[in-house]
């Protein structure tokens, strides 16, 4: 059985169906692209995979316990949020630190390792809101990576960055996918520069999800 | 001298306790883009005060209950209208003003009701002092214990949920804490100005804080400074304490913004 299996799944809100009869299989090491225009249900599909929404019909099975997820809100960092890069990344160590507990040196080291992976170690004490869009994007990837997830799920990571930063992000994702065999799901509306790296591409149009690759 | 009177000593104690807990709530409320929450709750607290005075229950308890109901009302409406969540605050605020307006007509002691509008920090009873101490300790402990969880939820609620934080439960706890804080603060600094005390120290701290921790500490220090300065000015110049505390904060914020703007 696949690590993520969606079988004959349909989902809708009160206004009507958003996704109809979806079938998707994702395995360890897959680099998956989910593509579609705005409002087609890309983020909804991600939320269904992550178990944040329940399907109306069919089933969604996800065998990953530790998911690194960056939402659209996460990528669009609130410019004036008063926190350092280190503080923001530490947020994702909740499971390791535990409820009601404080972080230790071990957790600080994990944060440093995650920052080193995305090439941002020297920015640890900078205020997140003062970084450029591309730098903020890499910090958010480090935040998702800090707890050593089995899968990385990114919702529109290139929405607010320039072409140079987009290219740097794709290089990073490729490296993570190949060196760590990390499963990656990326929601986007433009895959021009990363299509080659993806081994599965799903397109959402008119409530239907079709596999292109 | 300022501290020769028992009521002034009490006022300073209550003022400083509130200056510690209000920014704790205020920082989260501001970062979640819900700055007007305090306003909505405090207006509803007035309805609770009026109801308490009518049925002979301590008005602060009436305000506390009304605030808790209103805070859950806001959360409920926010969930119903996800894309227009700020509408929840307007709805609850209007309901609070309407209810308070109607119920105040049945209150026999109008001056007692009016004291909740602008607060009466120098006239609080021993029962109210104990209530402020208990709620302040409760808020402080909860805030320290849930420090990283509340910060994550203020940053990105969905990501907090994915990181394993029991977002729903912590939202309920935070809602109750906000309601408790607003209800005791409405008695002391006044229902009409509580929300400014939530937002102004945070706004000042955000101009200087370089990290979340620093911003929180600065907002508490600013709130304490505004309270001490405001209470002292009000004592020597015979002004209303609640309004003077808030105006001290506003003046400081304007000066800070002008200096920062020039730089």
XYZ file of N, CA and C in Angstrom, chain B residues 6 159 179 254:
12
model
N -4.553 54.441 52.032
C -4.749 53.017 51.732
C -5.266 52.830 50.302
N -0.373 25.925 11.157
C 0.930 25.315 11.386
C 1.020 24.818 12.834
N -11.469 36.988 28.710
C -12.727 37.444 29.299
C -12.524 37.838 30.767
N 2.648 58.343 20.426
C 2.756 59.394 19.387
C 4.191 59.889 19.298
